[in-house]
Amino acid sequence: MAQRMRIGELTRRSGVTQRTVRYYESIGLIAAGQREGGGQHYYGEETVARLNKIDQLKQLGLSLDEVSGVIDLYFLDPSGRRPKRKVLAILQRHLADIDDRLDSLESLRAELKVNIEKFEDWLKVAPRD
């Protein structure tokens, strides 16, 4: 029989808070726990695995929206190739975005240097206060 656990055990094993579990349930990243008599929710090992994978993907820099688009692939594709290709594409987009921002910052930096030099030149020839 598969191990069932209540939310306290789930959070202890996965390292997330109960609030995080409830939030992930509300946005569909994990399935809601199965409710049994007394209103208790029970979770299985797959939920622990999903929470761990979500954490790994977040540590790579993926947003929860991006995680949502790839998480199921990890549990549907035993080879792991499809999800890894998708994560690679996301990470490559992140890198391209950062490169664009760096280019923009370099332009801003150059413009600031020019403006600083203009002010310094002006102050050199301007009458003293």
mmCIF file of C-alpha atoms in Angstrom:
data_model
loop_
_atom_site.group_PDB
_atom_site.id
_atom_site.type_symbol
_atom_site.label_atom_id
_atom_site.label_comp_id
_atom_site.label_asym_id
_atom_site.label_seq_id
_atom_site.Cartn_x
_atom_site.Cartn_y
_atom_site.Cartn_z
ATOM 1 C CA MET A 1 0.000 0.000 0.000
ATOM 2 C CA ALA A 2 1.306 3.455 -0.919
ATOM 3 C CA GLN A 3 2.317 5.620 2.002
ATOM 4 C CA ARG A 4 -0.220 8.283 2.850
ATOM 5 C CA MET A 5 0.707 11.296 4.881
ATOM 6 C CA ARG A 6 -1.015 14.296 6.325
ATOM 7 C CA ILE A 7 0.083 17.796 5.464
ATOM 8 C CA GLY A 8 2.427 18.078 8.463
ATOM 9 C CA GLU A 9 4.424 15.047 7.335
ATOM 10 C CA LEU A 10 4.351 16.300 3.735
ATOM 11 C CA THR A 11 5.780 19.670 4.720
ATOM 12 C CA ARG A 12 8.419 18.079 6.934
ATOM 13 C CA ARG A 13 9.592 15.788 4.127
ATOM 14 C CA SER A 14 9.500 18.393 1.384
ATOM 15 C CA GLY A 15 10.734 21.427 3.313
ATOM 16 C CA VAL A 16 7.851 23.703 2.313
ATOM 17 C CA THR A 17 5.226 25.327 4.488
ATOM 18 C CA GLN A 18 1.576 24.366 4.700
ATOM 19 C CA ARG A 19 0.759 27.723 3.168
ATOM 20 C CA THR A 20 2.963 26.866 0.168
ATOM 21 C CA VAL A 21 1.238 23.487 -0.223
ATOM 22 C CA ARG A 22 -2.169 25.177 -0.216
ATOM 23 C CA TYR A 23 -0.988 27.806 -2.693
ATOM 24 C CA TYR A 24 0.475 25.205 -5.055
ATOM 25 C CA GLU A 25 -2.816 23.306 -4.839
ATOM 26 C CA SER A 26 -4.750 26.475 -5.680
ATOM 27 C CA ILE A 27 -2.682 27.160 -8.822
ATOM 28 C CA GLY A 28 -2.614 23.521 -9.926
ATOM 29 C CA LEU A 29 1.065 22.706 -9.390
ATOM 30 C CA ILE A 30 0.120 19.827 -7.095
ATOM 31 C CA ALA A 31 -3.113 17.917 -6.715
ATOM 32 C CA ALA A 32 -5.222 18.602 -3.659
ATOM 33 C CA GLY A 33 -4.836 15.997 -0.958
ATOM 34 C CA GLN A 34 -7.419 13.240 -0.854
ATOM 35 C CA ARG A 35 -9.986 14.010 1.782
ATOM 36 C CA GLU A 36 -11.059 11.229 4.105
ATOM 37 C CA GLY A 37 -13.334 10.966 7.096
ATOM 38 C CA GLY A 38 -12.885 13.825 9.533
ATOM 39 C CA GLY A 39 -11.876 16.194 6.761
ATOM 40 C CA GLN A 40 -8.168 15.322 6.874
ATOM 41 C CA HIS A 41 -6.241 15.606 3.615
ATOM 42 C CA TYR A 42 -3.791 12.863 2.748
ATOM 43 C CA TYR A 43 -0.955 13.005 0.252
ATOM 44 C CA GLY A 44 1.167 10.375 -1.444
ATOM 45 C CA GLU A 45 4.818 10.030 -2.395
ATOM 46 C CA GLU A 46 4.209 11.644 -5.784
ATOM 47 C CA THR A 47 3.334 14.896 -4.028
ATOM 48 C CA VAL A 48 6.679 14.864 -2.221
ATOM 49 C CA ALA A 49 8.424 14.195 -5.538
ATOM 50 C CA ARG A 50 6.519 17.040 -7.230
ATOM 51 C CA LEU A 51 7.338 19.472 -4.432
ATOM 52 C CA ASN A 52 11.009 18.532 -4.645
ATOM 53 C CA LYS A 53 11.010 18.977 -8.439
ATOM 54 C CA ILE A 54 9.242 22.339 -8.115
ATOM 55 C CA ASP A 55 11.954 23.462 -5.706
ATOM 56 C CA GLN A 56 14.712 22.296 -8.073
ATOM 57 C CA LEU A 57 13.135 24.167 -10.979
ATOM 58 C CA LYS A 58 12.708 27.324 -8.910
ATOM 59 C CA GLN A 59 16.388 27.126 -7.926
ATOM 60 C CA LEU A 60 17.247 27.097 -11.639
ATOM 61 C CA GLY A 61 15.442 30.429 -11.916
ATOM 62 C CA LEU A 62 12.102 29.329 -13.359
ATOM 63 C CA SER A 63 8.995 31.251 -12.361
ATOM 64 C CA LEU A 64 5.980 29.335 -11.069
ATOM 65 C CA ASP A 65 4.283 29.906 -14.435
ATOM 66 C CA GLU A 66 7.265 28.337 -16.175
ATOM 67 C CA VAL A 67 7.330 25.488 -13.660
ATOM 68 C CA SER A 68 3.659 24.921 -14.371
ATOM 69 C CA GLY A 69 4.430 24.459 -18.055
ATOM 70 C CA VAL A 70 7.078 21.802 -17.481
ATOM 71 C CA ILE A 71 6.369 19.975 -14.200
ATOM 72 C CA ASP A 72 3.987 17.374 -15.618
ATOM 73 C CA LEU A 73 6.520 16.353 -18.261
ATOM 74 C CA TYR A 74 8.882 15.147 -15.542
ATOM 75 C CA PHE A 75 6.265 12.653 -14.414
ATOM 76 C CA LEU A 76 5.078 11.644 -17.894
ATOM 77 C CA ASP A 77 8.442 11.184 -19.628
ATOM 78 C CA PRO A 78 10.576 8.599 -17.822
ATOM 79 C CA SER A 79 13.616 9.449 -19.969
ATOM 80 C CA GLY A 80 13.518 13.081 -18.786
ATOM 81 C CA ARG A 81 14.536 14.321 -22.245
ATOM 82 C CA ARG A 82 11.375 16.305 -23.074
ATOM 83 C CA PRO A 83 11.253 18.254 -19.818
ATOM 84 C CA LYS A 84 14.975 18.928 -19.902
ATOM 85 C CA ARG A 85 14.706 20.266 -23.466
ATOM 86 C CA LYS A 86 11.879 22.530 -22.378
ATOM 87 C CA VAL A 87 13.800 23.773 -19.319
ATOM 88 C CA LEU A 88 16.861 24.358 -21.512
ATOM 89 C CA ALA A 89 14.774 26.533 -23.855
ATOM 90 C CA ILE A 90 13.462 28.529 -20.886
ATOM 91 C CA LEU A 91 16.969 29.028 -19.495
ATOM 92 C CA GLN A 92 18.216 30.114 -22.925
ATOM 93 C CA ARG A 93 15.411 32.717 -23.061
ATOM 94 C CA HIS A 94 16.417 33.940 -19.606
ATOM 95 C CA LEU A 95 20.008 34.327 -20.782
ATOM 96 C CA ALA A 96 18.918 36.232 -23.899
ATOM 97 C CA ASP A 97 16.796 38.557 -21.745
ATOM 98 C CA ILE A 98 19.726 39.212 -19.429
ATOM 99 C CA ASP A 99 22.015 39.876 -22.399
ATOM 100 C CA ASP A 100 19.477 42.401 -23.720
ATOM 101 C CA ARG A 101 19.314 44.104 -20.330
ATOM 102 C CA LEU A 102 23.110 44.176 -20.111
ATOM 103 C CA ASP A 103 23.300 45.813 -23.546
ATOM 104 C CA SER A 104 20.769 48.383 -22.416
ATOM 105 C CA LEU A 105 22.690 49.041 -19.215
ATOM 106 C CA GLU A 106 25.963 49.415 -21.143
ATOM 107 C CA SER A 107 24.293 52.042 -23.360
ATOM 108 C CA LEU A 108 22.960 53.865 -20.318
ATOM 109 C CA ARG A 109 26.400 53.701 -18.693
ATOM 110 C CA ALA A 110 28.072 55.186 -21.764
ATOM 111 C CA GLU A 111 25.480 57.968 -21.909
ATOM 112 C CA LEU A 112 25.997 58.765 -18.227
ATOM 113 C CA LYS A 113 29.764 58.933 -18.701
ATOM 114 C CA VAL A 114 29.330 61.405 -21.558
ATOM 115 C CA ASN A 115 26.995 63.560 -19.455
ATOM 116 C CA ILE A 116 29.368 63.455 -16.493
ATOM 117 C CA GLU A 117 32.261 64.533 -18.714
ATOM 118 C CA LYS A 118 30.174 67.431 -20.080
ATOM 119 C CA PHE A 119 29.376 68.627 -16.565
ATOM 120 C CA GLU A 120 32.978 68.237 -15.451
ATOM 121 C CA ASP A 121 34.183 70.206 -18.491
ATOM 122 C CA TRP A 122 31.599 72.901 -17.876
ATOM 123 C CA LEU A 123 32.597 73.185 -14.212
ATOM 124 C CA LYS A 124 36.276 73.571 -15.192
ATOM 125 C CA VAL A 125 35.569 76.673 -17.270
ATOM 126 C CA ALA A 126 32.599 78.096 -15.354
ATOM 127 C CA PRO A 127 33.185 81.056 -13.054
ATOM 128 C CA ARG A 128 33.648 80.095 -9.419
ATOM 129 C CA ASP A 129 30.808 80.628 -6.954
#
